[in-house]
Amino acid sequence: MKVKDLKELLDAEVFCCEDNLERQVDSACGCDLMSDVLAYVKDQGALLTGLVNPQVVRTAVMMDMICIVFVRSKEPTEDIVALARDNGIVVLNTSKRLYEACGILYSNGLTGKATKS
Amino acid sequence: MSEPLVFHFDIDGEDFISAGQASIQIKKNLRRLGLSPETIRRVSIAMYEGEINMVIHAKGGEADVKVYEDRIEIILADKGPGIKNIDEAMQEGFSTASDTIRSLGFGAGMGLPNMKRYSDSMDIDTTVGVGTTVTMVIKIQ
Ligand SMILES: Nc1ncnc2c1ncn2[C@@H]1O[C@H](COP(=O)(O)OP(=O)(O)O)[C@@H](O)[C@H]1O
Ligand SMILES: [Mg+2]
């Protein structure tokens, strides 16, 4: 699906990099532990997390991800948004909880497995 | 043998929030050099975990990234407390990090194993009370 589909499914707000809403994401991961993302994630384009700090953005940059979704209405601070903008990563925020947000995306075809690997 | 291209960074050990800036910069520099995404990813993840470690365990240090024709060397040197037992530190899940660090998404004891996983070779030179130097080599693919 495209980032904009993901945004609509989660009824999410966009904080930066609207230009990248047309980009394709084939898989995602939901995680609050950044070291686990760094260890196990491969080519997942979206990161859903309840953790809100700049390390989430840096982790997403390291993994070449396309977008970050902050769950449970957690507002990213301006420094977080600025860092994401600088690195071309779309930042979204949804009122849904992590489990629910992941479930919605999964049942709409966004799996946890990257198609290219 | 031609001289490597060297990038040097002083890693500020004062705050966890800014940790990782050098790794982001390295990622940008390597992209500009036109290396493959896979090589860039391995270098930047390995360095990022190492940079975080220097900040959370050793109050900062210095990072040098040397780009040779066939490989990249990452040298992370700190004057922190050193590592008592390297075998123990290398185990997945072993961590002496504080709950504060854990609540920020790190400190799960995955850093050193990740660094080993993403590099082709890793050497840890450490002395308790003196400091730690981690050297990682990643072949350019
Ligand atoms: N640069 C360092 N200086 C001192 N101790 C370190 C350093 N790097 C790692 N360690 C020790 O090794 C342990 C394991 O490191 P790591 O696998 O990165 O896990 P974590 O950082 O999550 O604790 C740390 O908890 C710490 O005790
Ligand atoms: Mg670590």
mmCIF file of C-alpha atoms and ligand atoms in Angstrom:
data_model
loop_
_atom_site.group_PDB
_atom_site.id
_atom_site.type_symbol
_atom_site.label_atom_id
_atom_site.label_comp_id
_atom_site.label_asym_id
_atom_site.label_seq_id
_atom_site.Cartn_x
_atom_site.Cartn_y
_atom_site.Cartn_z
ATOM 1 C CA MET A 1 0.000 0.000 0.000
ATOM 2 C CA LYS A 2 1.010 3.612 -0.223
ATOM 3 C CA VAL A 3 1.851 5.712 2.835
ATOM 4 C CA LYS A 4 -1.312 7.695 2.196
ATOM 5 C CA ASP A 5 -3.412 4.486 2.402
ATOM 6 C CA LEU A 6 -1.799 3.686 5.708
ATOM 7 C CA LYS A 7 -2.576 7.213 6.867
ATOM 8 C CA GLU A 8 -6.232 6.839 5.903
ATOM 9 C CA LEU A 9 -6.635 3.407 7.487
ATOM 10 C CA LEU A 10 -5.272 4.736 10.769
ATOM 11 C CA ASP A 11 -7.065 8.048 10.492
ATOM 12 C CA ALA A 12 -3.674 9.596 11.118
ATOM 13 C CA GLU A 13 -2.325 13.122 11.152
ATOM 14 C CA VAL A 14 0.760 13.954 9.043
ATOM 15 C CA PHE A 15 3.562 15.990 10.608
ATOM 16 C CA CYS A 16 6.100 16.128 7.807
ATOM 17 C CA CYS A 17 7.268 14.920 4.391
ATOM 18 C CA GLU A 18 3.834 14.935 2.724
ATOM 19 C CA ASP A 19 5.745 14.567 -0.550
ATOM 20 C CA ASN A 20 6.441 10.977 0.375
ATOM 21 C CA LEU A 21 2.796 9.977 0.914
ATOM 22 C CA GLU A 22 2.812 8.405 -2.546
ATOM 23 C CA ARG A 23 5.680 6.109 -1.653
ATOM 24 C CA GLN A 24 5.045 2.399 -1.379
ATOM 25 C CA VAL A 25 5.331 0.436 1.895
ATOM 26 C CA ASP A 26 5.199 -3.353 1.637
ATOM 27 C CA SER A 27 5.620 -4.305 5.262
ATOM 28 C CA ALA A 28 5.774 -2.836 8.741
ATOM 29 C CA CYS A 29 6.831 -3.532 12.298
ATOM 30 C CA GLY A 30 5.387 -2.528 15.669
ATOM 31 C CA CYS A 31 7.948 -2.155 18.426
ATOM 32 C CA ASP A 32 9.026 -0.027 21.383
ATOM 33 C CA LEU A 33 12.465 -1.521 21.660
ATOM 34 C CA MET A 34 14.772 0.188 19.182
ATOM 35 C CA SER A 35 17.574 -2.386 19.573
ATOM 36 C CA ASP A 36 15.104 -5.077 18.472
ATOM 37 C CA VAL A 37 14.226 -3.037 15.413
ATOM 38 C CA LEU A 38 17.936 -2.712 14.660
ATOM 39 C CA ALA A 39 18.443 -6.451 15.172
ATOM 40 C CA TYR A 40 15.540 -8.065 13.373
ATOM 41 C CA VAL A 41 13.957 -5.668 10.939
ATOM 42 C CA LYS A 42 14.774 -6.044 7.266
ATOM 43 C CA ASP A 43 13.305 -3.784 4.620
ATOM 44 C CA GLN A 44 10.176 -2.940 6.578
ATOM 45 C CA GLY A 45 9.045 0.474 5.410
ATOM 46 C CA ALA A 46 6.976 1.547 8.392
ATOM 47 C CA LEU A 47 7.644 1.613 12.113
ATOM 48 C CA LEU A 48 4.692 1.820 14.518
ATOM 49 C CA THR A 49 5.679 2.685 18.063
ATOM 50 C CA GLY A 50 4.504 4.099 21.365
ATOM 51 C CA LEU A 51 7.967 5.424 22.104
ATOM 52 C CA VAL A 52 8.455 9.113 21.316
ATOM 53 C CA ASN A 53 12.036 10.390 21.200
ATOM 54 C CA PRO A 54 14.643 11.278 18.555
ATOM 55 C CA GLN A 55 16.179 7.798 18.734
ATOM 56 C CA VAL A 56 13.048 6.444 17.059
ATOM 57 C CA VAL A 57 13.786 8.656 14.057
ATOM 58 C CA ARG A 58 17.476 7.753 14.010
ATOM 59 C CA THR A 59 16.570 4.069 14.179
ATOM 60 C CA ALA A 60 14.176 4.504 11.248
ATOM 61 C CA VAL A 61 16.908 6.312 9.291
ATOM 62 C CA MET A 62 19.394 3.501 9.971
ATOM 63 C CA MET A 63 16.864 0.956 8.692
ATOM 64 C CA ASP A 64 16.031 3.017 5.564
ATOM 65 C CA MET A 65 12.381 3.212 6.595
ATOM 66 C CA ILE A 66 9.828 5.432 4.899
ATOM 67 C CA CYS A 67 7.484 6.347 7.732
ATOM 68 C CA ILE A 68 6.982 6.356 11.498
ATOM 69 C CA VAL A 69 3.572 6.103 13.152
ATOM 70 C CA PHE A 70 3.319 7.294 16.735
ATOM 71 C CA VAL A 71 0.365 5.557 18.377
ATOM 72 C CA ARG A 72 -2.026 6.546 21.176
ATOM 73 C CA SER A 73 -2.085 10.194 20.108
ATOM 74 C CA LYS A 74 1.481 10.765 21.259
ATOM 75 C CA GLU A 75 2.601 14.092 19.785
ATOM 76 C CA PRO A 76 6.133 14.190 18.411
ATOM 77 C CA THR A 77 8.095 17.216 19.602
ATOM 78 C CA GLU A 78 9.428 19.787 17.131
ATOM 79 C CA ASP A 79 12.987 18.403 17.310
ATOM 80 C CA ILE A 80 11.696 14.950 16.429
ATOM 81 C CA VAL A 81 9.745 16.285 13.459
ATOM 82 C CA ALA A 82 12.710 18.384 12.313
ATOM 83 C CA LEU A 83 15.025 15.376 12.390
ATOM 84 C CA ALA A 84 12.515 13.284 10.428
ATOM 85 C CA ARG A 85 11.979 16.061 7.880
ATOM 86 C CA ASP A 86 15.722 16.409 7.394
ATOM 87 C CA ASN A 87 15.903 12.694 6.620
ATOM 88 C CA GLY A 88 12.802 12.475 4.443
ATOM 89 C CA ILE A 89 10.802 10.277 6.823
ATOM 90 C CA VAL A 90 7.023 10.755 7.016
ATOM 91 C CA VAL A 91 5.830 11.199 10.609
ATOM 92 C CA LEU A 92 2.248 10.218 11.417
ATOM 93 C CA ASN A 93 0.251 10.081 14.584
ATOM 94 C CA THR A 94 -2.873 8.058 15.285
ATOM 95 C CA SER A 95 -5.204 7.836 18.271
ATOM 96 C CA LYS A 96 -5.247 4.041 17.950
ATOM 97 C CA ARG A 97 -3.216 1.811 20.224
ATOM 98 C CA LEU A 98 -0.223 -0.140 18.937
ATOM 99 C CA TYR A 99 -2.011 -3.494 18.830
ATOM 100 C CA GLU A 100 -5.071 -2.096 17.115
ATOM 101 C CA ALA A 101 -3.100 -0.007 14.613
ATOM 102 C CA CYS A 102 -0.957 -3.009 13.652
ATOM 103 C CA GLY A 103 -4.083 -5.175 13.364
ATOM 104 C CA ILE A 104 -5.817 -2.759 11.022
ATOM 105 C CA LEU A 105 -2.807 -2.530 8.730
ATOM 106 C CA TYR A 106 -2.186 -6.273 8.801
ATOM 107 C CA SER A 107 -5.758 -7.132 7.912
ATOM 108 C CA ASN A 108 -5.532 -4.691 5.022
ATOM 109 C CA GLY A 109 -2.597 -6.527 3.540
ATOM 110 C CA LEU A 110 0.419 -4.887 5.134
ATOM 111 C CA THR A 111 2.341 -7.847 6.552
ATOM 112 C CA GLY A 112 5.407 -8.052 8.752
ATOM 113 C CA LYS A 113 7.475 -9.588 6.016
ATOM 114 C CA ALA A 114 9.272 -7.620 3.352
ATOM 115 C CA THR A 115 8.640 -8.893 -0.157
ATOM 116 C CA LYS A 116 12.128 -8.022 -1.306
ATOM 117 C CA SER A 117 14.764 -9.255 1.050
ATOM 118 C CA MET B 1 48.092 1.076 -0.774
ATOM 119 C CA SER B 2 46.068 4.257 -1.014
ATOM 120 C CA GLU B 3 45.281 6.302 2.073
ATOM 121 C CA PRO B 4 41.813 5.864 3.577
ATOM 122 C CA LEU B 5 39.277 8.655 3.726
ATOM 123 C CA VAL B 6 38.814 9.428 7.438
ATOM 124 C CA PHE B 7 35.820 10.908 9.221
ATOM 125 C CA HIS B 8 36.337 11.901 12.841
ATOM 126 C CA PHE B 9 33.707 12.671 15.483
ATOM 127 C CA ASP B 10 33.800 13.642 19.135
ATOM 128 C CA ILE B 11 30.899 11.898 20.801
ATOM 129 C CA ASP B 12 29.310 13.986 23.509
ATOM 130 C CA GLY B 13 28.492 11.836 26.512
ATOM 131 C CA GLU B 14 26.222 14.341 28.178
ATOM 132 C CA ASP B 15 22.859 13.461 26.757
ATOM 133 C CA PHE B 16 21.231 10.385 25.363
ATOM 134 C CA ILE B 17 18.779 12.386 23.270
ATOM 135 C CA SER B 18 21.436 13.591 20.839
ATOM 136 C CA ALA B 19 23.305 10.264 20.705
ATOM 137 C CA GLY B 20 23.487 8.923 17.177
ATOM 138 C CA GLN B 21 24.209 12.190 15.402
ATOM 139 C CA ALA B 22 27.593 10.972 14.188
ATOM 140 C CA SER B 23 26.050 7.805 12.774
ATOM 141 C CA ILE B 24 23.442 9.806 10.880
ATOM 142 C CA GLN B 25 26.238 11.972 9.469
ATOM 143 C CA ILE B 26 28.240 8.908 8.431
ATOM 144 C CA LYS B 27 25.200 7.551 6.660
ATOM 145 C CA LYS B 28 24.952 10.786 4.676
ATOM 146 C CA ASN B 29 28.686 10.822 3.909
ATOM 147 C CA LEU B 30 28.682 7.228 2.682
ATOM 148 C CA ARG B 31 25.648 7.887 0.494
ATOM 149 C CA ARG B 32 27.547 10.744 -1.101
ATOM 150 C CA LEU B 33 30.436 8.361 -1.792
ATOM 151 C CA GLY B 34 27.984 6.178 -3.689
ATOM 152 C CA LEU B 35 28.386 2.970 -1.661
ATOM 153 C CA SER B 36 25.676 0.289 -1.859
ATOM 154 C CA PRO B 37 22.620 0.680 0.420
ATOM 155 C CA GLU B 38 23.411 -2.655 2.098
ATOM 156 C CA THR B 39 26.968 -1.627 2.981
ATOM 157 C CA ILE B 40 25.791 1.771 4.197
ATOM 158 C CA ARG B 41 23.110 0.188 6.331
ATOM 159 C CA ARG B 42 25.508 -2.256 7.969
ATOM 160 C CA VAL B 43 28.061 0.457 8.742
ATOM 161 C CA SER B 44 25.512 2.898 10.109
ATOM 162 C CA ILE B 45 23.673 0.384 12.310
ATOM 163 C CA ALA B 46 26.914 -0.993 13.753
ATOM 164 C CA MET B 47 28.202 2.492 14.426
ATOM 165 C CA TYR B 48 24.882 3.679 15.861
ATOM 166 C CA GLU B 49 24.787 0.908 18.481
ATOM 167 C CA GLY B 50 28.440 1.618 19.312
ATOM 168 C CA GLU B 51 27.797 5.331 19.580
ATOM 169 C CA ILE B 52 24.827 4.734 21.888
ATOM 170 C CA ASN B 53 27.015 2.479 24.044
ATOM 171 C CA MET B 54 29.688 5.146 24.379
ATOM 172 C CA VAL B 55 27.060 7.617 25.534
ATOM 173 C CA ILE B 56 25.140 5.389 27.938
ATOM 174 C CA HIS B 57 28.040 3.365 29.358
ATOM 175 C CA ALA B 58 31.162 5.512 28.986
ATOM 176 C CA LYS B 59 30.233 9.228 29.024
ATOM 177 C CA GLY B 60 31.180 9.696 25.388
ATOM 178 C CA GLY B 61 34.360 9.243 23.392
ATOM 179 C CA GLU B 62 35.747 9.481 19.887
ATOM 180 C CA ALA B 63 34.739 7.832 16.655
ATOM 181 C CA ASP B 64 36.837 7.397 13.528
ATOM 182 C CA VAL B 65 35.475 5.924 10.340
ATOM 183 C CA LYS B 66 38.080 4.986 7.753
ATOM 184 C CA VAL B 67 36.940 4.265 4.238
ATOM 185 C CA TYR B 68 39.373 2.069 2.301
ATOM 186 C CA GLU B 69 38.877 0.766 -1.219
ATOM 187 C CA ASP B 70 37.643 -2.630 -0.079
ATOM 188 C CA ARG B 71 36.470 -2.048 3.514
ATOM 189 C CA ILE B 72 35.324 0.380 6.157
ATOM 190 C CA GLU B 73 36.836 0.464 9.621
ATOM 191 C CA ILE B 74 34.914 1.947 12.530
ATOM 192 C CA ILE B 75 36.982 2.718 15.606
ATOM 193 C CA LEU B 76 35.108 3.773 18.745
ATOM 194 C CA ALA B 77 37.339 4.756 21.642
ATOM 195 C CA ASP B 78 36.248 5.845 25.101
ATOM 196 C CA LYS B 79 37.767 6.450 28.512
ATOM 197 C CA GLY B 80 34.834 4.906 30.330
ATOM 198 C CA PRO B 81 34.701 2.179 32.988
ATOM 199 C CA GLY B 82 35.760 -0.640 30.650
ATOM 200 C CA ILE B 83 34.053 -4.020 30.318
ATOM 201 C CA LYS B 84 34.734 -6.575 33.061
ATOM 202 C CA ASN B 85 33.684 -9.689 31.201
ATOM 203 C CA ILE B 86 33.503 -9.479 27.409
ATOM 204 C CA ASP B 87 31.859 -12.912 26.961
ATOM 205 C CA GLU B 88 29.067 -11.894 29.293
ATOM 206 C CA ALA B 89 28.671 -8.479 27.613
ATOM 207 C CA MET B 90 28.413 -10.163 24.213
ATOM 208 C CA GLN B 91 25.414 -12.264 25.247
ATOM 209 C CA GLU B 92 22.056 -11.164 23.886
ATOM 210 C CA GLY B 93 20.060 -9.682 26.725
ATOM 211 C CA PHE B 94 22.981 -8.901 29.041
ATOM 212 C CA SER B 95 22.857 -5.269 30.079
ATOM 213 C CA THR B 96 23.891 -3.009 32.917
ATOM 214 C CA ALA B 97 21.842 -0.089 31.514
ATOM 215 C CA SER B 98 19.519 1.860 33.789
ATOM 216 C CA ASP B 99 15.725 1.720 33.707
ATOM 217 C CA THR B 100 15.742 5.269 32.326
ATOM 218 C CA ILE B 101 17.712 4.144 29.288
ATOM 219 C CA ARG B 102 15.424 1.155 28.930
ATOM 220 C CA SER B 103 12.363 3.370 28.937
ATOM 221 C CA LEU B 104 13.953 5.222 26.016
ATOM 222 C CA GLY B 105 14.126 2.120 23.810
ATOM 223 C CA PHE B 106 17.690 0.938 24.421
ATOM 224 C CA GLY B 107 19.471 -1.079 27.102
ATOM 225 C CA ALA B 108 18.039 -4.427 26.059
ATOM 226 C CA GLY B 109 21.470 -5.980 25.791
ATOM 227 C CA MET B 110 21.316 -6.229 22.006
ATOM 228 C CA GLY B 111 23.904 -3.598 21.100
ATOM 229 C CA LEU B 112 27.147 -5.566 21.067
ATOM 230 C CA PRO B 113 25.479 -8.621 19.449
ATOM 231 C CA ASN B 114 24.020 -6.294 16.793
ATOM 232 C CA MET B 115 27.433 -4.736 16.183
ATOM 233 C CA LYS B 116 28.909 -8.205 15.688
ATOM 234 C CA ARG B 117 26.017 -9.253 13.454
ATOM 235 C CA TYR B 118 26.419 -6.304 11.094
ATOM 236 C CA SER B 119 30.206 -6.270 10.865
ATOM 237 C CA ASP B 120 32.581 -8.738 9.232
ATOM 238 C CA SER B 121 34.911 -8.588 12.193
ATOM 239 C CA MET B 122 34.797 -6.930 15.582
ATOM 240 C CA ASP B 123 37.514 -6.531 18.184
ATOM 241 C CA ILE B 124 37.030 -5.202 21.715
ATOM 242 C CA ASP B 125 40.068 -3.874 23.540
ATOM 243 C CA THR B 126 39.062 -2.971 27.068
ATOM 244 C CA THR B 127 40.640 -2.362 30.451
ATOM 245 C CA VAL B 128 38.553 -1.848 33.564
ATOM 246 C CA GLY B 129 38.996 1.686 34.839
ATOM 247 C CA VAL B 130 40.812 2.827 31.686
ATOM 248 C CA GLY B 131 38.433 2.524 28.757
ATOM 249 C CA THR B 132 37.246 0.596 25.766
ATOM 250 C CA THR B 133 38.108 0.623 22.075
ATOM 251 C CA VAL B 134 35.831 -1.252 19.720
ATOM 252 C CA THR B 135 37.072 -1.792 16.166
ATOM 253 C CA MET B 136 34.693 -3.060 13.522
ATOM 254 C CA VAL B 137 35.504 -3.877 9.911
ATOM 255 C CA ILE B 138 32.879 -4.059 7.205
ATOM 256 C CA LYS B 139 33.756 -5.178 3.697
ATOM 257 C CA ILE B 140 32.475 -2.981 0.924
ATOM 258 C CA GLN B 141 30.036 -4.909 -1.233
HETATM 259 N N1 LIG C 1 31.752 1.322 25.683
HETATM 260 C C1 LIG C 1 31.422 0.620 26.771
HETATM 261 N N2 LIG C 1 31.983 0.903 27.971
HETATM 262 C C2 LIG C 1 31.689 0.194 29.069
HETATM 263 N N3 LIG C 1 30.815 -0.837 29.102
HETATM 264 C C3 LIG C 1 30.214 -1.162 27.940
HETATM 265 C C4 LIG C 1 30.476 -0.471 26.722
HETATM 266 N N4 LIG C 1 29.751 -1.051 25.739
HETATM 267 C C5 LIG C 1 29.055 -2.037 26.318
HETATM 268 N N5 LIG C 1 29.330 -2.135 27.640
HETATM 269 C C6 LIG C 1 28.821 -3.132 28.602
HETATM 270 O O1 LIG C 1 28.324 -4.256 27.882
HETATM 271 C C7 LIG C 1 26.942 -4.445 28.160
HETATM 272 C C8 LIG C 1 26.219 -4.956 26.928
HETATM 273 O O2 LIG C 1 26.229 -3.970 25.889
HETATM 274 P P1 LIG C 1 25.092 -3.994 24.795
HETATM 275 O O3 LIG C 1 25.049 -5.344 24.189
HETATM 276 O O4 LIG C 1 25.295 -2.847 23.875
HETATM 277 O O5 LIG C 1 23.770 -3.812 25.628
HETATM 278 P P2 LIG C 1 23.119 -2.516 26.294
HETATM 279 O O6 LIG C 1 23.822 -1.299 25.758
HETATM 280 O O7 LIG C 1 21.702 -2.593 25.877
HETATM 281 O O8 LIG C 1 23.300 -2.656 27.767
HETATM 282 C C9 LIG C 1 26.441 -3.094 28.634
HETATM 283 O O9 LIG C 1 25.288 -3.174 29.436
HETATM 284 C C10 LIG C 1 27.652 -2.589 29.412
HETATM 285 O O10 LIG C 1 27.709 -3.172 30.689
HETATM 286 MG MG MG C 2 24.100 -1.027 23.780
#
